[in-house]
GROMACS .gro file of N, CA, C and O in nm:
model
  380
    1UNK      N    1  -2.946   8.340  -1.628
    1UNK     CA    2  -2.937   8.482  -1.623
    1UNK      C    3  -2.819   8.518  -1.534
    1UNK      O    4  -2.809   8.467  -1.421
    2UNK      N    5  -2.735   8.613  -1.577
    2UNK     CA    6  -2.622   8.654  -1.497
    2UNK      C    7  -2.667   8.726  -1.373
    2UNK      O    8  -2.770   8.798  -1.376
    3UNK      N    9  -2.607   8.693  -1.262
    3UNK     CA   10  -2.643   8.754  -1.131
    3UNK      C   11  -2.528   8.837  -1.085
    3UNK      O   12  -2.413   8.792  -1.077
    4UNK      N   13  -2.557   8.959  -1.042
    4UNK     CA   14  -2.456   9.049  -0.977
    4UNK      C   15  -2.492   9.058  -0.828
    4UNK      O   16  -2.604   9.066  -0.792
    5UNK      N   17  -2.391   9.050  -0.746
    5UNK     CA   18  -2.411   9.062  -0.603
    5UNK      C   19  -2.309   9.163  -0.554
    5UNK      O   20  -2.188   9.159  -0.585
    6UNK      N   21  -2.363   9.257  -0.477
    6UNK     CA   22  -2.277   9.358  -0.406
    6UNK      C   23  -2.287   9.321  -0.263
    6UNK      O   24  -2.392   9.330  -0.201
    7UNK      N   25  -2.174   9.293  -0.206
    7UNK     CA   26  -2.162   9.251  -0.066
    7UNK      C   27  -2.085   9.360   0.010
    7UNK      O   28  -1.971   9.389  -0.022
    8UNK      N   29  -2.147   9.422   0.109
    8UNK     CA   30  -2.079   9.526   0.192
    8UNK      C   31  -2.046   9.455   0.323
    8UNK      O   32  -2.134   9.408   0.395
    9UNK      N   33  -1.915   9.445   0.346
    9UNK     CA   34  -1.861   9.376   0.464
    9UNK      C   35  -1.798   9.475   0.560
    9UNK      O   36  -1.706   9.544   0.518
   10UNK      N   37  -1.850   9.482   0.683
   10UNK     CA   38  -1.800   9.579   0.777
   10UNK      C   39  -1.723   9.502   0.888
   10UNK      O   40  -1.783   9.416   0.956
   11UNK      N   41  -1.600   9.533   0.901
   11UNK     CA   42  -1.515   9.470   1.008
   11UNK      C   43  -1.537   9.549   1.140
   11UNK      O   44  -1.560   9.671   1.142
   12UNK      N   45  -1.522   9.473   1.250
   12UNK     CA   46  -1.525   9.541   1.381
   12UNK      C   47  -1.394   9.621   1.393
   12UNK      O   48  -1.290   9.586   1.335
   13UNK      N   49  -1.401   9.726   1.472
   13UNK     CA   50  -1.286   9.810   1.497
   13UNK      C   51  -1.174   9.722   1.548
   13UNK      O   52  -1.191   9.642   1.640
   14UNK      N   53  -1.052   9.739   1.495
   14UNK     CA   54  -0.939   9.662   1.535
   14UNK      C   55  -0.925   9.529   1.462
   14UNK      O   56  -0.822   9.461   1.486
   15UNK      N   57  -1.022   9.495   1.380
   15UNK     CA   58  -1.013   9.369   1.308
   15UNK      C   59  -0.999   9.380   1.157
   15UNK      O   60  -1.005   9.283   1.087
   16UNK      N   61  -0.978   9.505   1.117
   16UNK     CA   62  -0.972   9.534   0.974
   16UNK      C   63  -0.867   9.457   0.900
   16UNK      O   64  -0.892   9.402   0.789
   17UNK      N   65  -0.747   9.448   0.951
   17UNK     CA   66  -0.635   9.377   0.884
   17UNK      C   67  -0.667   9.233   0.868
   17UNK      O   68  -0.641   9.175   0.764
   18UNK      N   69  -0.721   9.172   0.973
   18UNK     CA   70  -0.754   9.026   0.968
   18UNK      C   71  -0.864   8.999   0.867
   18UNK      O   72  -0.859   8.903   0.788
   19UNK      N   73  -0.967   9.089   0.862
   19UNK     CA   74  -1.074   9.073   0.763
   19UNK      C   75  -1.023   9.093   0.622
   19UNK      O   76  -1.057   9.012   0.530
   20UNK      N   77  -0.940   9.192   0.605
   20UNK     CA   78  -0.885   9.218   0.469
   20UNK      C   79  -0.806   9.094   0.422
   20UNK      O   80  -0.817   9.051   0.306
   21UNK      N   81  -0.720   9.043   0.511
   21UNK     CA   82  -0.643   8.925   0.470
   21UNK      C   83  -0.730   8.810   0.434
   21UNK      O   84  -0.705   8.741   0.334
   22UNK      N   85  -0.832   8.785   0.511
   22UNK     CA   86  -0.930   8.677   0.477
   22UNK      C   87  -1.006   8.701   0.348
   22UNK      O   88  -1.021   8.609   0.267
   23UNK      N   89  -1.041   8.830   0.324
   23UNK     CA   90  -1.110   8.859   0.198
   23UNK      C   91  -1.018   8.843   0.079
   23UNK      O   92  -1.059   8.790  -0.026
   24UNK      N   93  -0.892   8.884   0.095
   24UNK     CA   94  -0.795   8.868  -0.017
   24UNK      C   95  -0.777   8.717  -0.053
   24UNK      O   96  -0.772   8.682  -0.171
   25UNK      N   97  -0.777   8.631   0.047
   25UNK     CA   98  -0.766   8.486   0.019
   25UNK      C   99  -0.898   8.434  -0.052
   25UNK      O  100  -0.889   8.353  -0.147
   26UNK      N  101  -1.006   8.488  -0.012
   26UNK     CA  102  -1.130   8.454  -0.072
   26UNK      C  103  -1.138   8.491  -0.213
   26UNK      O  104  -1.191   8.419  -0.297
   27UNK      N  105  -1.085   8.608  -0.252
   27UNK     CA  106  -1.085   8.658  -0.389
   27UNK      C  107  -1.023   8.560  -0.486
   27UNK      O  108  -1.072   8.520  -0.582
   28UNK      N  109  -0.896   8.524  -0.452
   28UNK     CA  110  -0.826   8.433  -0.547
   28UNK      C  111  -0.891   8.301  -0.563
   28UNK      O  112  -0.900   8.248  -0.676
   29UNK      N  113  -0.937   8.239  -0.457
   29UNK     CA  114  -1.004   8.110  -0.467
   29UNK      C  115  -1.137   8.124  -0.541
   29UNK      O  116  -1.172   8.037  -0.624
   30UNK      N  117  -1.210   8.232  -0.515
   30UNK     CA  118  -1.341   8.245  -0.578
   30UNK      C  119  -1.330   8.273  -0.730
   30UNK      O  120  -1.414   8.222  -0.807
   31UNK      N  121  -1.228   8.350  -0.766
   31UNK     CA  122  -1.209   8.377  -0.913
   31UNK      C  123  -1.182   8.253  -0.992
   31UNK      O  124  -1.204   8.254  -1.115
   32UNK      N  125  -1.132   8.151  -0.925
   32UNK     CA  126  -1.102   8.024  -0.994
   32UNK      C  127  -1.225   7.934  -1.011
   32UNK      O  128  -1.215   7.833  -1.087
   33UNK      N  129  -1.341   7.970  -0.955
   33UNK     CA  130  -1.457   7.892  -0.968
   33UNK      C  131  -1.514   7.907  -1.110
   33UNK      O  132  -1.516   8.019  -1.171
   34UNK      N  133  -1.569   7.797  -1.166
   34UNK     CA  134  -1.618   7.792  -1.302
   34UNK      C  135  -1.723   7.898  -1.329
   34UNK      O  136  -1.730   7.961  -1.435
   35UNK      N  137  -1.817   7.918  -1.232
   35UNK     CA  138  -1.928   8.011  -1.254
   35UNK      C  139  -1.904   8.155  -1.223
   35UNK      O  140  -1.993   8.240  -1.228
   36UNK      N  141  -1.780   8.186  -1.179
   36UNK     CA  142  -1.746   8.324  -1.136
   36UNK      C  143  -1.704   8.404  -1.257
   36UNK      O  144  -1.610   8.374  -1.333
   37UNK      N  145  -1.773   8.519  -1.278
   37UNK     CA  146  -1.741   8.610  -1.390
   37UNK      C  147  -1.665   8.730  -1.340
   37UNK      O  148  -1.588   8.791  -1.415
   38UNK      N  149  -1.689   8.771  -1.219
   38UNK     CA  150  -1.617   8.882  -1.152
   38UNK      C  151  -1.618   8.868  -1.005
   38UNK      O  152  -1.724   8.827  -0.948
   39UNK      N  153  -1.517   8.906  -0.942
   39UNK     CA  154  -1.506   8.898  -0.794
   39UNK      C  155  -1.399   8.998  -0.755
   39UNK      O  156  -1.281   8.968  -0.749
   40UNK      N  157  -1.440   9.121  -0.730
   40UNK     CA  158  -1.349   9.232  -0.706
   40UNK      C  159  -1.374   9.295  -0.568
   40UNK      O  160  -1.487   9.329  -0.531
   41UNK      N  161  -1.262   9.303  -0.493
   41UNK     CA  162  -1.270   9.361  -0.358
   41UNK      C  163  -1.232   9.507  -0.360
   41UNK      O  164  -1.133   9.550  -0.422
   42UNK      N  165  -1.311   9.589  -0.288
   42UNK     CA  166  -1.285   9.731  -0.273
   42UNK      C  167  -1.288   9.771  -0.122
   42UNK      O  168  -1.351   9.704  -0.047
   43UNK      N  169  -1.225   9.882  -0.091
   43UNK     CA  170  -1.233   9.936   0.043
   43UNK      C  171  -1.299  10.072   0.029
   43UNK      O  172  -1.270  10.152  -0.059
   44UNK      N  173  -1.385  10.102   0.122
   44UNK     CA  174  -1.456  10.235   0.125
   44UNK      C  175  -1.354  10.344   0.146
   44UNK      O  176  -1.264  10.333   0.230
   45UNK      N  177  -1.370  10.453   0.071
   45UNK     CA  178  -1.278  10.565   0.080
   45UNK      C  179  -1.280  10.638   0.213
   45UNK      O  180  -1.181  10.690   0.260
   46UNK      N  181  -1.397  10.639   0.279
   46UNK     CA  182  -1.414  10.714   0.404
   46UNK      C  183  -1.416  10.632   0.524
   46UNK      O  184  -1.410  10.690   0.640
   47UNK      N  185  -1.428  10.505   0.516
   47UNK     CA  186  -1.432  10.419   0.633
   47UNK      C  187  -1.349  10.288   0.604
   47UNK      O  188  -1.394  10.201   0.532
   48UNK      N  189  -1.231  10.285   0.663
   48UNK     CA  190  -1.136  10.173   0.635
   48UNK      C  191  -1.194  10.038   0.686
   48UNK      O  192  -1.140   9.933   0.649
   49UNK      N  193  -1.295  10.039   0.768
   49UNK     CA  194  -1.354   9.916   0.822
   49UNK      C  195  -1.455   9.854   0.720
   49UNK      O  196  -1.503   9.740   0.746
   50UNK      N  197  -1.489   9.929   0.618
   50UNK     CA  198  -1.593   9.884   0.523
   50UNK      C  199  -1.528   9.835   0.392
   50UNK      O  200  -1.457   9.912   0.326
   51UNK      N  201  -1.559   9.713   0.355
   51UNK     CA  202  -1.513   9.652   0.230
   51UNK      C  203  -1.639   9.624   0.145
   51UNK      O  204  -1.746   9.599   0.195
   52UNK      N  205  -1.623   9.636   0.014
   52UNK     CA  206  -1.732   9.606  -0.081
   52UNK      C  207  -1.678   9.511  -0.182
   52UNK      O  208  -1.578   9.532  -0.249
   53UNK      N  209  -1.748   9.397  -0.192
   53UNK     CA  210  -1.716   9.297  -0.289
   53UNK      C  211  -1.820   9.305  -0.401
   53UNK      O  212  -1.940   9.302  -0.375
   54UNK      N  213  -1.770   9.327  -0.526
   54UNK     CA  214  -1.860   9.326  -0.643
   54UNK      C  215  -1.840   9.198  -0.717
   54UNK      O  216  -1.730   9.166  -0.762
   55UNK      N  217  -1.946   9.117  -0.722
   55UNK     CA  218  -1.940   8.985  -0.781
   55UNK      C  219  -2.037   8.968  -0.894
   55UNK      O  220  -2.142   9.027  -0.896
   56UNK      N  221  -1.995   8.892  -0.993
   56UNK     CA  222  -2.087   8.850  -1.097
   56UNK      C  223  -2.075   8.703  -1.112
   56UNK      O  224  -1.969   8.648  -1.117
   57UNK      N  225  -2.190   8.639  -1.118
   57UNK     CA  226  -2.199   8.492  -1.130
   57UNK      C  227  -2.275   8.454  -1.252
   57UNK      O  228  -2.366   8.527  -1.293
   58UNK      N  229  -2.243   8.344  -1.308
   58UNK     CA  230  -2.307   8.290  -1.432
   58UNK      C  231  -2.461   8.281  -1.411
   58UNK      O  232  -2.541   8.313  -1.496
   59UNK      N  233  -2.499   8.238  -1.288
   59UNK     CA  234  -2.640   8.227  -1.257
   59UNK      C  235  -2.648   8.203  -1.105
   59UNK      O  236  -2.548   8.197  -1.034
   60UNK      N  237  -2.770   8.191  -1.055
   60UNK     CA  238  -2.792   8.171  -0.914
   60UNK      C  239  -2.731   8.035  -0.864
   60UNK      O  240  -2.688   8.021  -0.747
   61UNK      N  241  -2.729   7.934  -0.949
   61UNK     CA  242  -2.671   7.811  -0.911
   61UNK      C  243  -2.521   7.824  -0.887
   61UNK      O  244  -2.461   7.762  -0.791
   62UNK      N  245  -2.450   7.906  -0.964
   62UNK     CA  246  -2.309   7.932  -0.949
   62UNK      C  247  -2.287   7.999  -0.816
   62UNK      O  248  -2.191   7.968  -0.739
   63UNK      N  249  -2.368   8.094  -0.778
   63UNK     CA  250  -2.359   8.166  -0.652
   63UNK      C  251  -2.385   8.062  -0.535
   63UNK      O  252  -2.310   8.066  -0.436
   64UNK      N  253  -2.486   7.982  -0.545
   64UNK     CA  254  -2.511   7.883  -0.447
   64UNK      C  255  -2.394   7.788  -0.428
   64UNK      O  256  -2.356   7.754  -0.317
   65UNK      N  257  -2.330   7.745  -0.538
   65UNK     CA  258  -2.216   7.663  -0.534
   65UNK      C  259  -2.108   7.732  -0.456
   65UNK      O  260  -2.038   7.676  -0.363
   66UNK      N  261  -2.081   7.858  -0.488
   66UNK     CA  262  -1.976   7.938  -0.420
   66UNK      C  263  -1.999   7.942  -0.271
   66UNK      O  264  -1.903   7.924  -0.193
   67UNK      N  265  -2.121   7.958  -0.229
   67UNK     CA  266  -2.149   7.975  -0.086
   67UNK      C  267  -2.137   7.839  -0.010
   67UNK      O  268  -2.133   7.840   0.114
   68UNK      N  269  -2.119   7.734  -0.085
   68UNK     CA  270  -2.091   7.607  -0.021
   68UNK      C  271  -1.947   7.554  -0.032
   68UNK      O  272  -1.911   7.447   0.019
   69UNK      N  273  -1.861   7.636  -0.095
   69UNK     CA  274  -1.721   7.594  -0.116
   69UNK      C  275  -1.643   7.600   0.021
   69UNK      O  276  -1.684   7.669   0.112
   70UNK      N  277  -1.535   7.528   0.021
   70UNK     CA  278  -1.447   7.526   0.139
   70UNK      C  279  -1.394   7.662   0.172
   70UNK      O  280  -1.383   7.701   0.289
   71UNK      N  281  -1.351   7.736   0.069
   71UNK     CA  282  -1.291   7.861   0.096
   71UNK      C  283  -1.393   7.968   0.147
   71UNK      O  284  -1.359   8.046   0.230
   72UNK      N  285  -1.513   7.959   0.102
   72UNK     CA  286  -1.620   8.050   0.152
   72UNK      C  287  -1.650   8.016   0.294
   72UNK      O  288  -1.653   8.102   0.384
   73UNK      N  289  -1.666   7.888   0.327
   73UNK     CA  290  -1.693   7.842   0.468
   73UNK      C  291  -1.573   7.871   0.556
   73UNK      O  292  -1.592   7.908   0.674
   74UNK      N  293  -1.450   7.862   0.503
   74UNK     CA  294  -1.330   7.893   0.588
   74UNK      C  295  -1.335   8.046   0.624
   74UNK      O  296  -1.300   8.078   0.740
   75UNK      N  297  -1.362   8.130   0.527
   75UNK     CA  298  -1.368   8.271   0.558
   75UNK      C  299  -1.475   8.299   0.670
   75UNK      O  300  -1.446   8.368   0.767
   76UNK      N  301  -1.593   8.241   0.655
   76UNK     CA  302  -1.693   8.261   0.761
   76UNK      C  303  -1.645   8.205   0.896
   76UNK      O  304  -1.674   8.272   0.994
   77UNK      N  305  -1.580   8.098   0.896
   77UNK     CA  306  -1.536   8.036   1.022
   77UNK      C  307  -1.425   8.116   1.088
   77UNK      O  308  -1.422   8.132   1.209
   78UNK      N  309  -1.332   8.166   1.007
   78UNK     CA  310  -1.217   8.235   1.067
   78UNK      C  311  -1.236   8.389   1.083
   78UNK      O  312  -1.169   8.442   1.166
   79UNK      N  313  -1.320   8.450   1.004
   79UNK     CA  314  -1.342   8.590   1.012
   79UNK      C  315  -1.480   8.635   1.060
   79UNK      O  316  -1.506   8.752   1.086
   80UNK      N  317  -1.572   8.540   1.080
   80UNK     CA  318  -1.709   8.574   1.117
   80UNK      C  319  -1.718   8.653   1.241
   80UNK      O  320  -1.799   8.751   1.247
   81UNK      N  321  -1.643   8.620   1.343
   81UNK     CA  322  -1.646   8.692   1.468
   81UNK      C  323  -1.582   8.826   1.460
   81UNK      O  324  -1.598   8.910   1.550
   82UNK      N  325  -1.510   8.856   1.355
   82UNK     CA  326  -1.437   8.987   1.335
   82UNK      C  327  -1.529   9.082   1.258
   82UNK      O  328  -1.485   9.193   1.228
   83UNK      N  329  -1.646   9.036   1.218
   83UNK     CA  330  -1.733   9.122   1.134
   83UNK      C  331  -1.848   9.190   1.219
   83UNK      O  332  -1.904   9.126   1.305
   84UNK      N  333  -1.866   9.309   1.189
   84UNK     CA  334  -1.985   9.384   1.246
   84UNK      C  335  -2.110   9.346   1.172
   84UNK      O  336  -2.218   9.332   1.229
   85UNK      N  337  -2.093   9.322   1.042
   85UNK     CA  338  -2.207   9.284   0.958
   85UNK      C  339  -2.173   9.266   0.811
   85UNK      O  340  -2.066   9.307   0.764
   86UNK      N  341  -2.267   9.202   0.743
   86UNK     CA  342  -2.253   9.181   0.602
   86UNK      C  343  -2.398   9.210   0.539
   86UNK      O  344  -2.492   9.159   0.584
   87UNK      N  345  -2.395   9.299   0.441
   87UNK     CA  346  -2.521   9.331   0.371
   87UNK      C  347  -2.506   9.287   0.224
   87UNK      O  348  -2.409   9.323   0.154
   88UNK      N  349  -2.598   9.205   0.177
   88UNK     CA  350  -2.593   9.154   0.042
   88UNK      C  351  -2.702   9.217  -0.041
   88UNK      O  352  -2.818   9.220   0.005
   89UNK      N  353  -2.663   9.262  -0.160
   89UNK     CA  354  -2.761   9.315  -0.253
   89UNK      C  355  -2.752   9.233  -0.384
   89UNK      O  356  -2.665   9.258  -0.470
   90UNK      N  357  -2.840   9.140  -0.406
   90UNK     CA  358  -2.846   9.065  -0.530
   90UNK      C  359  -2.914   9.148  -0.635
   90UNK      O  360  -3.020   9.208  -0.613
   91UNK      N  361  -2.857   9.154  -0.752
   91UNK     CA  362  -2.901   9.237  -0.860
   91UNK      C  363  -2.909   9.164  -0.993
   91UNK      O  364  -2.828   9.073  -1.015
   92UNK      N  365  -3.005   9.202  -1.073
   92UNK     CA  366  -3.010   9.158  -1.212
   92UNK      C  367  -3.001   9.275  -1.303
   92UNK      O  368  -3.064   9.370  -1.292
   93UNK      N  369  -2.905   9.262  -1.399
   93UNK     CA  370  -2.885   9.367  -1.494
   93UNK      C  371  -3.003   9.377  -1.587
   93UNK      O  372  -3.058   9.277  -1.636
   94UNK      N  373  -3.052   9.501  -1.602
   94UNK     CA  374  -3.172   9.518  -1.688
   94UNK      C  375  -3.143   9.599  -1.811
   94UNK      O  376  -3.227   9.619  -1.902
   95UNK      N  377  -3.027   9.670  -1.815
   95UNK     CA  378  -2.989   9.749  -1.936
   95UNK      C  379  -2.843   9.762  -1.943
   95UNK      O  380  -2.772   9.741  -1.848
   0.00000   0.00000   0.00000
């Protein structure tokens, strides 16, 4: 079953540019993964520190694989301290 994930990523004040650069690198690498159907980065219109990643994965195994990739781990290692928080909303399409 296709899995949709909405990730809201909030950068600490003063860290927005670094987080955006890291997320942009993550996008290109993640889109190349076999199980990735969609991986789109957005910025909140009213708060420049808030990014929203809308992802679609072939299934939960594809998402689990993604979370173990070198590029995902690299983002966490290099940008983790620049984040205020990350909220994940896993969704299943019903209509």
